[in-house]
Amino acid sequence: MRGRLLAFIYRHRSLQLLLLLVPPAGWFGVVYLGSLAVLFVAAFWSLDPLTSAIRHELTLRNFQQLVTDGVYRVVALRTIGIAAIVTVTDVLLAFPLAYYMARYARPRTRAILFVLVLLPLWSSYLVRVYAWRVILAQGGPLEWGLAQVGIPGVAIYPSDLAIPIVFSYIWLPYMILPIYAGLERIPGSLLEASGDLGARPGTTFRRVVLPLVFPAVVAGSIFTFSLTLGDYITPVLVSNSQFIGNVVFDSQGVAGNVPFAAAFAMVPVLVMALYLIVARRLGAFDAL
Amino acid sequence: MARRVVGIATIVVLLFLYLPILVIALYAFNADRGQSWPITEWTTRWFGDALANEGVRDAFVLSLEAAVGATALALLLGSLAAFAVHRFRFFGRETISFVLLLPLALPGIVTGMALNATFNTIGLKFSLFTIIVGHATFCVVVVYNNVVARLRRSSHSIEEASMDLGADTWQTFRYVTFPVVRTALLAGALLAFALSFDEVIVTTFTAGTDQTLPIWILTNLRLPNQRPIVNVVAVLVILLSAIPVWLSQRLASEGGTPTRH
């Protein structure tokens, strides 16, 4: 009996495909894309001011409130601005390490460096934020260290400056890995050719290496930008400022206003959609 | 010259990556309840306190349950999707890996808020189940990526050979296909486990009042008298997530490196 069933399945390729595809496609179609659809629709619902019950009629009220109330504009611009700063900082920090891995390191060193970059990526996000909170705090290691070299009284936590520092630290591996992969794909003969044709190392770097590795940088920036945009834990822990995520979280939790939270969550979705379209144009998807 | 400058910058960036982790590890042995630097007195007594703490234990158990559940679901869904994409040509095949990646690539609050709005709308109570649903959704892609990468490197002809030699579909899977992907499955599962064990943003939207270990840390790190215990838990969590990643790195290097995206 088992044999006949297996033979039947083996002969019908479309049945095999169906059996393989239905569980994952069903899960992502219903649970995930379905949830995104609910989020989208919920953004157009509203909260009854008297009963605090959700009214399931479509209205633009949440979006009106987002546009007219200056507070939300400040929060949105702060979030997007800091995400941009973090992305630029991470490119600058990632480049030398990625370049060393791809061009100078011997295979063994390269393998060790690879694991050293990978480990922080996977080790507890929260613990690493917490570590920075301790380091930047009053009386912490950074203030002590700066006092030793004659710069006393620098406590960065809690402040807006702490946010980009911590984010740059947390998401750095996401930038190193794609840049490294991009640099490794450049054939060494290309750089030699540039040198043979009379270009100095600086010129080769600017006119050959940078243009070739640019899609990989954009690929890395998708992660640093998106992850910063969608975070709200770090701002709470190291500053007194709010990110989009803080407003979303507090709206659905403390205030019980799921429709407004859903509407504000549309802002990062929209920003990321635009970002991905531009990134695709720049060839980032081929560099992932 | 250029090489030396790049080399020094590399060392500086590596220090930047690892010094904070070292600092928090040192604080776990700080005898003083305050957090001022430098540490003057050392102790190991907070480790006993942390392991005996009921809140820590409950949160640890919940995190384990969530990670096991999410990993099991991710293994099933991720490997099915990987086999489907590798073996067949069908409409929408190219979009599959993109859709699977979305929960990780979209901002965390979006995934969290989407699930939250859905659970609220259909009236599903927050529980271990809702945590697992959220975690599984973003864990699928790591299993999928590891299995697909392994399948691409393996040859379909060994399966055809097995069938030609008289093995049935089940025997071929059991003795030929499965051994090929076994370590990739294990590597993917370890990464999915680490990812789930560590997740905090989506979890805050899907956990209700339940506390996973990261949420326990988040709640307690603001309470000054809990600091020593939080420091110890921080070190244990770092070790617990480093071990599976290191193991999976070794497993996957049988045929490449594991990828998160």
Coordinates of C-alpha atoms in Angstrom, one line a residue:
Chain A
M1 CA 0.0 0.0 0.0
R2 CA 2.8 2.4 1.0
G3 CA 4.7 1.5 -2.1
R4 CA 1.7 2.2 -4.4
L5 CA 1.0 5.6 -2.7
L6 CA 4.7 6.6 -3.1
A7 CA 4.7 5.4 -6.7
F8 CA 1.6 7.4 -7.4
I9 CA 3.2 10.5 -5.9
Y10 CA 6.4 9.9 -7.8
R11 CA 4.6 9.7 -11.1
H12 CA 2.7 12.9 -10.5
R13 CA 5.2 15.8 -10.3
S14 CA 2.5 18.4 -9.8
L15 CA 1.2 16.5 -6.8
Q16 CA 4.7 16.5 -5.3
L17 CA 5.0 20.2 -5.9
L18 CA 1.6 20.8 -4.3
L19 CA 2.6 18.8 -1.2
L20 CA 5.9 20.7 -0.9
L21 CA 4.5 24.1 -1.5
V22 CA 1.2 24.3 0.3
P23 CA 2.5 24.4 3.9
P24 CA 5.1 27.3 3.4
A25 CA 3.0 29.2 0.8
G26 CA 0.0 28.8 3.0
W27 CA 1.8 30.0 6.1
F28 CA 3.3 33.1 4.4
G29 CA 0.2 33.8 2.3
V30 CA -2.2 33.6 5.3
V31 CA -0.2 34.4 8.4
Y32 CA 2.4 36.9 7.1
L33 CA 1.0 38.6 4.0
G34 CA -2.5 38.3 5.6
S35 CA -1.2 40.2 8.6
L36 CA 0.4 42.9 6.5
A37 CA -3.0 43.3 4.8
V38 CA -4.7 43.6 8.1
L39 CA -2.2 46.2 9.2
F40 CA -2.9 48.1 6.0
V41 CA -6.7 48.0 6.5
A42 CA -6.5 48.7 10.2
A43 CA -4.6 52.0 9.5
F44 CA -7.9 53.3 8.0
W45 CA -10.0 52.3 11.0
S46 CA -10.5 54.6 14.0
L47 CA -11.1 54.5 17.7
D48 CA -14.5 55.6 19.0
P49 CA -13.6 58.5 21.3
L50 CA -16.3 57.6 23.8
T51 CA -16.1 53.8 24.1
S52 CA -12.5 53.3 22.9
A53 CA -13.8 50.5 20.7
I54 CA -12.4 50.1 17.2
R55 CA -14.7 51.4 14.5
H56 CA -14.4 49.3 11.4
E57 CA -15.3 52.1 9.0
L58 CA -12.6 53.4 6.7
T59 CA -11.4 56.9 7.4
L60 CA -8.3 59.0 6.7
R61 CA -8.4 60.5 10.3
N62 CA -5.2 58.7 11.5
F63 CA -3.2 60.0 8.5
Q64 CA -4.7 63.5 8.9
Q65 CA -3.5 63.5 12.5
L66 CA 0.0 62.2 11.5
V67 CA 0.3 65.0 8.9
T68 CA -1.1 67.9 10.9
D69 CA 0.4 67.1 14.4
G70 CA 4.0 68.4 14.3
V71 CA 5.1 66.0 17.0
Y72 CA 4.8 63.0 14.7
R73 CA 6.6 64.8 11.9
V74 CA 9.5 65.5 14.3
V75 CA 9.6 61.8 15.4
A76 CA 9.5 60.5 11.8
L77 CA 12.2 62.9 10.6
R78 CA 14.4 62.0 13.6
T79 CA 14.0 58.3 12.9
I80 CA 14.8 58.6 9.2
G81 CA 17.7 61.1 9.9
I82 CA 19.4 58.9 12.4
A83 CA 18.9 55.8 10.2
A84 CA 20.8 57.7 7.5
I85 CA 23.6 58.8 9.9
V86 CA 24.0 55.2 11.1
T87 CA 24.2 53.9 7.5
V88 CA 27.0 56.4 6.6
T89 CA 28.9 55.7 9.8
D90 CA 28.7 52.0 9.2
V91 CA 30.0 52.3 5.7
L92 CA 33.0 54.2 7.0
L93 CA 33.7 51.7 9.8
A94 CA 33.0 48.6 7.6
F95 CA 35.2 49.5 4.7
P96 CA 38.7 49.0 6.1
L97 CA 37.9 45.7 7.8
A98 CA 36.1 44.4 4.7
Y99 CA 39.0 45.6 2.5
Y100 CA 41.6 43.9 4.8
M101 CA 39.6 40.6 4.7
A102 CA 39.2 40.6 1.0
R103 CA 42.6 41.9 -0.2
Y104 CA 45.3 41.4 2.5
A105 CA 44.3 38.6 4.8
R106 CA 45.6 35.1 4.3
P107 CA 42.9 32.4 4.0
R108 CA 43.3 31.3 7.6
T109 CA 43.1 34.9 9.0
R110 CA 40.2 35.6 6.7
A111 CA 38.2 32.6 8.1
I112 CA 38.9 33.8 11.6
L113 CA 37.9 37.4 10.8
F114 CA 34.7 36.1 9.2
V115 CA 33.7 34.3 12.3
L116 CA 34.7 37.3 14.4
V117 CA 32.3 39.5 12.4
L118 CA 29.6 36.9 12.3
L119 CA 29.5 36.3 16.1
P120 CA 28.3 39.7 17.2
L121 CA 25.7 39.7 14.5
W122 CA 24.1 36.7 16.2
S123 CA 24.8 37.5 19.9
S124 CA 22.1 39.1 21.9
Y125 CA 21.0 42.4 20.6
L126 CA 19.6 43.5 24.0
V127 CA 22.8 42.6 25.8
R128 CA 24.9 44.7 23.4
V129 CA 22.6 47.7 23.8
Y130 CA 22.8 47.2 27.6
A131 CA 26.6 47.1 27.4
W132 CA 26.7 50.5 25.8
R133 CA 24.3 51.9 28.3
V134 CA 26.7 50.9 31.0
I135 CA 29.8 52.1 29.1
L136 CA 28.3 55.6 28.3
A137 CA 26.7 56.1 31.7
Q138 CA 27.9 58.6 34.3
G139 CA 30.9 57.0 36.1
G140 CA 31.1 54.3 33.4
P141 CA 34.3 53.2 31.6
L142 CA 34.1 55.8 28.8
E143 CA 33.9 58.8 31.2
W144 CA 36.7 57.2 33.3
G145 CA 38.8 56.7 30.2
L146 CA 38.3 60.2 28.9
A147 CA 39.0 61.7 32.4
Q148 CA 42.4 59.8 32.4
V149 CA 43.4 61.7 29.2
G150 CA 42.2 65.0 30.6
I151 CA 38.6 65.3 29.3
P152 CA 36.5 65.0 32.4
G153 CA 32.7 64.9 32.8
V154 CA 31.6 63.2 29.5
A155 CA 28.6 61.1 30.1
I156 CA 26.8 60.4 26.8
Y157 CA 23.9 58.4 28.2
P158 CA 21.2 59.4 28.2
S159 CA 21.3 61.6 25.1
D160 CA 20.4 61.7 21.4
L161 CA 24.1 61.3 20.6
A162 CA 24.0 57.8 22.2
I163 CA 21.4 56.6 19.7
P164 CA 23.6 56.6 16.5
I165 CA 26.6 55.4 18.4
V166 CA 24.8 52.3 19.6
F167 CA 23.0 51.6 16.4
S168 CA 26.2 51.9 14.4
Y169 CA 27.7 49.4 16.7
I170 CA 24.8 46.9 16.6
W171 CA 24.3 46.8 12.8
L172 CA 28.0 47.1 11.7
P173 CA 28.3 43.4 10.8
Y174 CA 25.4 43.7 8.4
M175 CA 27.5 46.3 6.5
I176 CA 30.8 44.4 6.7
L177 CA 29.6 41.2 5.2
P178 CA 28.1 42.5 1.9
I179 CA 31.0 44.9 1.3
Y180 CA 33.5 42.1 1.9
A181 CA 31.6 39.9 -0.6
G182 CA 31.5 42.8 -3.1
L183 CA 35.3 43.4 -2.8
E184 CA 36.1 39.7 -3.1
R185 CA 34.3 39.6 -6.4
I186 CA 36.6 42.2 -8.0
P187 CA 39.4 40.2 -9.8
G188 CA 42.9 41.2 -8.7
S189 CA 43.9 41.4 -12.4
L190 CA 41.6 44.4 -12.8
L191 CA 43.5 46.4 -10.2
E192 CA 46.9 45.3 -11.7
A193 CA 45.7 46.5 -15.1
S194 CA 44.7 49.8 -13.7
G195 CA 48.2 50.2 -12.2
D196 CA 49.9 49.1 -15.4
L197 CA 48.0 51.8 -17.2
G198 CA 49.5 54.3 -15.0
A199 CA 46.9 54.9 -12.3
R200 CA 48.2 55.5 -8.8
P201 CA 46.7 53.4 -6.0
G202 CA 44.4 56.2 -4.9
T203 CA 43.1 56.6 -8.5
T204 CA 42.6 52.9 -8.8
F205 CA 40.6 52.8 -5.6
R206 CA 38.4 55.8 -6.6
R207 CA 37.8 54.9 -10.3
V208 CA 37.9 51.1 -10.2
V209 CA 37.2 49.7 -6.7
L210 CA 34.6 52.1 -5.5
P211 CA 32.3 51.9 -8.6
L212 CA 32.5 48.1 -8.6
V213 CA 31.7 47.7 -4.8
F214 CA 29.0 50.4 -4.7
P215 CA 26.1 48.0 -5.3
A216 CA 27.3 45.9 -2.3
V217 CA 27.4 49.0 -0.2
V218 CA 23.8 49.8 -1.1
A219 CA 22.9 46.2 -0.3
G220 CA 24.4 46.6 3.2
S221 CA 22.7 49.9 3.6
I222 CA 19.3 48.2 3.2
F223 CA 19.9 46.4 6.4
T224 CA 21.4 49.1 8.5
F225 CA 18.7 51.6 7.3
S226 CA 15.8 49.2 7.7
L227 CA 16.9 47.8 11.1
T228 CA 17.4 51.3 12.5
L229 CA 14.0 52.4 11.1
G230 CA 12.2 49.5 12.8
D231 CA 13.8 49.7 16.2
Y232 CA 12.5 51.3 19.3
I233 CA 14.3 49.5 22.1
T234 CA 17.7 51.3 21.7
P235 CA 16.1 54.9 21.8
V236 CA 14.3 53.9 25.0
L237 CA 17.4 52.5 26.6
V238 CA 20.0 55.1 25.8
S239 CA 18.1 58.4 25.3
N240 CA 14.9 60.3 26.2
S241 CA 13.9 60.7 22.6
Q242 CA 11.2 58.8 20.7
F243 CA 11.4 56.9 17.4
I244 CA 8.5 55.9 15.2
G245 CA 8.6 52.5 16.9
N246 CA 8.1 54.0 20.3
V247 CA 4.9 55.9 19.2
V248 CA 3.7 52.7 17.5
F249 CA 4.3 50.5 20.5
D250 CA 2.8 52.9 23.0
S251 CA -0.2 53.6 20.8
Q252 CA -1.2 49.9 20.6
G253 CA -0.2 49.1 24.1
V254 CA -0.7 51.9 26.6
A255 CA -3.3 53.8 24.6
G256 CA -5.0 50.8 23.0
N257 CA -5.2 52.7 19.7
V258 CA -4.3 49.9 17.2
P259 CA -5.6 51.9 14.2
F260 CA -3.3 54.9 14.9
A261 CA -0.4 52.5 15.6
A262 CA -1.0 50.8 12.3
A263 CA -1.2 54.1 10.4
F264 CA 2.2 55.3 11.8
A265 CA 3.7 51.9 11.0
M266 CA 2.9 52.6 7.4
V267 CA 5.5 55.3 7.4
P268 CA 8.5 52.9 7.7
V269 CA 6.8 50.6 5.2
L270 CA 6.6 53.5 2.7
V271 CA 10.1 54.7 3.3
M272 CA 11.5 51.1 2.9
A273 CA 9.5 50.6 -0.3
L274 CA 11.0 53.7 -1.8
Y275 CA 14.4 52.7 -0.5
L276 CA 14.2 49.2 -2.1
I277 CA 13.1 50.6 -5.4
V278 CA 16.1 52.9 -5.5
A279 CA 18.4 50.2 -4.3
R280 CA 17.2 47.9 -7.0
R281 CA 18.0 50.5 -9.6
L282 CA 21.5 50.8 -8.2
G283 CA 22.0 47.0 -8.6
A284 CA 22.0 46.2 -4.9
F285 CA 19.8 43.1 -5.3
D286 CA 22.4 41.4 -7.4
A287 CA 25.0 42.1 -4.7
L288 CA 23.0 40.5 -1.9
Chain B
M1 CA 51.9 51.7 3.6
A2 CA 48.2 51.4 2.6
R3 CA 48.3 47.9 4.0
R4 CA 49.5 49.0 7.4
V5 CA 46.8 51.8 7.6
V6 CA 44.0 49.4 6.7
G7 CA 45.5 46.8 9.1
I8 CA 45.4 49.3 12.0
A9 CA 41.9 50.4 11.1
T10 CA 40.8 46.7 11.1
I11 CA 42.2 46.2 14.6
V12 CA 40.4 49.3 15.8
V13 CA 37.1 48.2 14.4
L14 CA 37.5 44.7 15.9
L15 CA 38.2 46.3 19.3
F16 CA 35.1 48.4 18.8
L17 CA 33.1 45.2 18.1
Y18 CA 34.4 43.2 21.1
L19 CA 35.3 45.7 23.9
P20 CA 31.6 46.3 24.9
I21 CA 31.0 42.6 25.3
L22 CA 34.2 42.3 27.4
V23 CA 33.0 45.1 29.6
I24 CA 29.7 43.5 30.3
A25 CA 31.4 40.2 31.0
L26 CA 33.6 41.9 33.6
Y27 CA 30.7 43.6 35.3
A28 CA 29.1 40.2 35.9
F29 CA 31.9 39.7 38.5
N30 CA 31.5 43.1 40.1
A31 CA 31.0 42.8 43.8
D32 CA 29.6 46.4 44.0
R33 CA 25.9 46.9 43.2
G34 CA 26.7 50.1 41.5
Q35 CA 28.1 50.3 37.9
S36 CA 31.0 52.7 38.4
W37 CA 34.3 52.0 36.6
P38 CA 36.9 50.7 37.4
I39 CA 35.7 47.6 39.2
T40 CA 37.4 47.3 42.6
E41 CA 36.1 44.2 44.2
W42 CA 35.3 40.9 42.4
T43 CA 32.9 38.1 43.2
T44 CA 31.1 35.1 41.6
R45 CA 28.1 35.2 44.0
W46 CA 25.7 36.9 41.5
F47 CA 25.9 33.8 39.3
G48 CA 24.3 31.7 42.1
D49 CA 21.7 34.5 42.7
A50 CA 20.8 34.6 39.0
L51 CA 20.4 30.9 38.6
A52 CA 18.2 30.8 41.7
N53 CA 16.0 33.7 40.6
E54 CA 12.5 32.5 39.8
G55 CA 11.8 35.3 37.2
V56 CA 15.0 34.3 35.3
R57 CA 14.1 30.6 35.4
D58 CA 10.5 31.1 34.1
A59 CA 11.7 33.5 31.4
F60 CA 14.4 31.0 30.4
V61 CA 12.0 28.2 30.1
L62 CA 9.5 30.3 28.1
S63 CA 12.3 31.3 25.7
L64 CA 13.4 27.7 25.3
E65 CA 9.8 26.6 24.5
A66 CA 9.3 29.5 22.1
A67 CA 12.6 28.8 20.4
V68 CA 12.0 25.0 20.1
G69 CA 8.5 25.6 18.7
A70 CA 9.6 28.2 16.2
T71 CA 12.6 26.1 15.1
A72 CA 10.5 23.1 14.5
L73 CA 8.0 25.1 12.4
A74 CA 10.8 26.8 10.6
L75 CA 12.5 23.5 9.8
L76 CA 9.3 22.1 8.3
L77 CA 8.3 25.2 6.3
G78 CA 11.8 26.2 5.3
S79 CA 12.9 22.8 4.0
L80 CA 9.7 22.2 2.1
A81 CA 10.0 25.6 0.4
A82 CA 13.7 24.8 -0.4
F83 CA 12.9 21.5 -2.0
A84 CA 10.0 23.0 -4.0
V85 CA 12.2 25.8 -5.3
H86 CA 15.1 23.6 -6.1
R87 CA 13.2 20.7 -7.8
F88 CA 10.5 22.5 -9.7
R89 CA 9.8 25.4 -12.1
F90 CA 6.5 27.1 -11.3
F91 CA 4.8 30.5 -11.4
G92 CA 6.0 32.8 -8.6
R93 CA 9.2 30.7 -8.0
E94 CA 11.4 33.7 -8.0
T95 CA 9.3 35.7 -5.5
I96 CA 9.5 32.9 -2.9
S97 CA 12.9 33.8 -1.4
F98 CA 11.9 37.4 -1.5
V99 CA 8.7 36.8 0.5
L100 CA 10.5 34.6 3.0
L101 CA 13.1 37.3 3.6
L102 CA 10.5 40.1 4.1
P103 CA 9.9 39.4 7.8
L104 CA 13.6 40.0 8.5
A105 CA 14.1 42.8 5.9
L106 CA 11.1 44.9 6.9
P107 CA 11.5 47.0 10.0
G108 CA 10.8 44.9 13.1
I109 CA 7.9 47.1 14.3
V110 CA 6.1 46.5 11.0
T111 CA 6.2 42.7 11.4
G112 CA 5.3 43.1 15.1
M113 CA 2.5 45.6 14.6
A114 CA 1.1 43.6 11.6
L115 CA 0.8 40.4 13.7
N116 CA -0.4 42.4 16.7
A117 CA -3.2 44.0 14.7
T118 CA -4.2 40.6 13.3
F119 CA -4.3 38.8 16.7
N120 CA -6.3 41.7 18.0
T121 CA -8.7 41.7 15.1
I122 CA -9.4 37.9 15.2
G123 CA -9.5 37.9 19.0
L124 CA -6.6 35.6 19.5
K125 CA -5.2 35.8 23.1
F126 CA -1.5 36.5 23.4
S127 CA 0.3 33.4 24.6
L128 CA 3.2 31.1 23.9
F129 CA 1.4 30.2 20.7
T130 CA 1.4 33.8 19.4
I131 CA 5.1 34.2 20.3
I132 CA 5.9 31.0 18.3
V133 CA 3.8 32.2 15.3
G134 CA 5.8 35.5 15.2
H135 CA 9.2 33.8 15.7
A136 CA 8.6 31.0 13.1
T137 CA 7.7 33.6 10.5
F138 CA 11.1 35.2 10.5
C139 CA 13.0 32.0 11.2
V140 CA 11.9 30.2 8.1
V141 CA 14.3 32.1 5.9
V142 CA 17.5 30.9 7.7
V143 CA 16.5 27.3 7.3
Y144 CA 15.5 27.8 3.7
N145 CA 18.7 29.6 2.8
N146 CA 20.9 26.9 4.3
V147 CA 19.0 24.0 2.7
V148 CA 18.7 25.7 -0.7
A149 CA 22.5 26.4 -0.7
R150 CA 23.2 22.8 0.1
L151 CA 20.8 21.5 -2.6
R152 CA 22.4 23.7 -5.2
R153 CA 25.8 22.2 -4.5
S154 CA 24.5 18.6 -4.6
S155 CA 23.7 16.7 -7.7
H156 CA 20.3 15.4 -8.6
S157 CA 21.9 12.5 -10.4
I158 CA 22.7 10.6 -7.2
E159 CA 19.0 10.4 -6.5
E160 CA 18.3 9.2 -10.1
A161 CA 21.0 6.6 -9.6
S162 CA 19.4 5.5 -6.4
M163 CA 16.0 5.1 -8.1
D164 CA 17.7 3.3 -11.1
L165 CA 19.2 0.8 -8.6
G166 CA 15.7 0.0 -7.4
A167 CA 15.2 2.1 -4.3
D168 CA 11.7 3.6 -3.9
T169 CA 10.9 7.2 -3.2
W170 CA 11.1 6.8 0.6
Q171 CA 14.3 4.8 0.5
T172 CA 15.9 7.4 -1.8
F173 CA 14.9 10.2 0.6
R174 CA 16.0 8.3 3.7
Y175 CA 19.4 7.0 2.4
V176 CA 20.4 9.5 -0.2
T177 CA 18.6 12.9 -0.1
F178 CA 18.4 13.3 3.7
P179 CA 22.1 12.6 4.4
V180 CA 23.0 15.3 1.9
V181 CA 20.9 18.0 3.6
R182 CA 21.2 16.7 7.2
T183 CA 24.0 19.1 8.3
A184 CA 22.4 22.0 6.4
L185 CA 19.2 21.3 8.3
L186 CA 21.0 21.2 11.6
A187 CA 22.9 24.5 10.8
G188 CA 19.7 26.2 9.8
A189 CA 18.0 24.9 13.0
L190 CA 20.8 26.2 15.2
L191 CA 20.6 29.6 13.6
A192 CA 16.8 29.7 13.8
F193 CA 17.1 28.8 17.5
A194 CA 19.6 31.5 18.2
L195 CA 17.5 34.1 16.3
S196 CA 14.3 33.2 18.2
F197 CA 16.0 33.0 21.5
D198 CA 17.3 36.5 21.1
E199 CA 14.4 38.3 19.5
V200 CA 12.8 41.2 21.3
I201 CA 11.0 43.7 19.1
V202 CA 8.5 41.4 17.4
T203 CA 8.1 39.5 20.7
T204 CA 7.0 42.7 22.6
F205 CA 4.1 42.9 20.2
T206 CA 3.1 39.2 20.4
A207 CA 3.8 38.2 24.0
G208 CA 1.2 40.0 26.0
T209 CA 2.3 39.8 29.6
D210 CA 4.5 36.7 29.2
Q211 CA 8.2 37.3 29.6
T212 CA 10.8 35.7 27.4
L213 CA 14.4 36.0 28.6
P214 CA 15.1 39.1 26.4
I215 CA 11.9 40.7 27.7
W216 CA 12.9 39.9 31.3
I217 CA 16.2 41.6 30.7
L218 CA 14.5 44.6 29.1
T219 CA 12.1 45.0 32.1
N220 CA 14.8 44.5 34.8
L221 CA 17.8 46.4 33.5
R222 CA 16.1 49.6 34.5
L223 CA 15.8 48.4 38.1
P224 CA 19.0 49.4 40.0
N225 CA 18.8 46.6 42.6
Q226 CA 18.4 43.9 39.8
R227 CA 21.6 45.1 38.1
P228 CA 24.0 42.4 39.3
I229 CA 21.6 39.6 38.2
V230 CA 21.0 41.3 34.8
N231 CA 24.8 41.5 34.2
V232 CA 25.1 37.7 34.9
V233 CA 22.1 36.9 32.6
A234 CA 23.6 39.1 29.9
V235 CA 26.8 37.0 30.0
L236 CA 24.9 33.7 29.9
V237 CA 22.8 34.9 27.0
I238 CA 25.9 35.9 25.0
L239 CA 27.4 32.5 25.6
L240 CA 24.2 30.7 24.8
S241 CA 23.8 32.4 21.4
A242 CA 27.5 32.2 20.5
I243 CA 27.6 28.4 20.9
P244 CA 24.9 27.5 18.3
V245 CA 26.3 30.0 15.8
W246 CA 29.8 28.6 16.2
L247 CA 28.5 25.1 15.8
S248 CA 26.4 25.9 12.8
Q249 CA 29.4 27.7 11.2
R250 CA 31.3 24.5 11.5
L251 CA 28.5 22.3 10.2
A252 CA 27.8 24.5 7.2
S253 CA 31.4 24.9 6.3
E254 CA 31.1 21.3 5.0
G255 CA 29.8 23.2 2.0
G256 CA 30.0 26.9 2.5
T257 CA 29.0 29.4 5.1
P258 CA 25.6 29.9 6.7
T259 CA 23.7 33.0 5.8
R260 CA 21.2 35.1 7.7
H261 CA 19.6 36.6 4.6

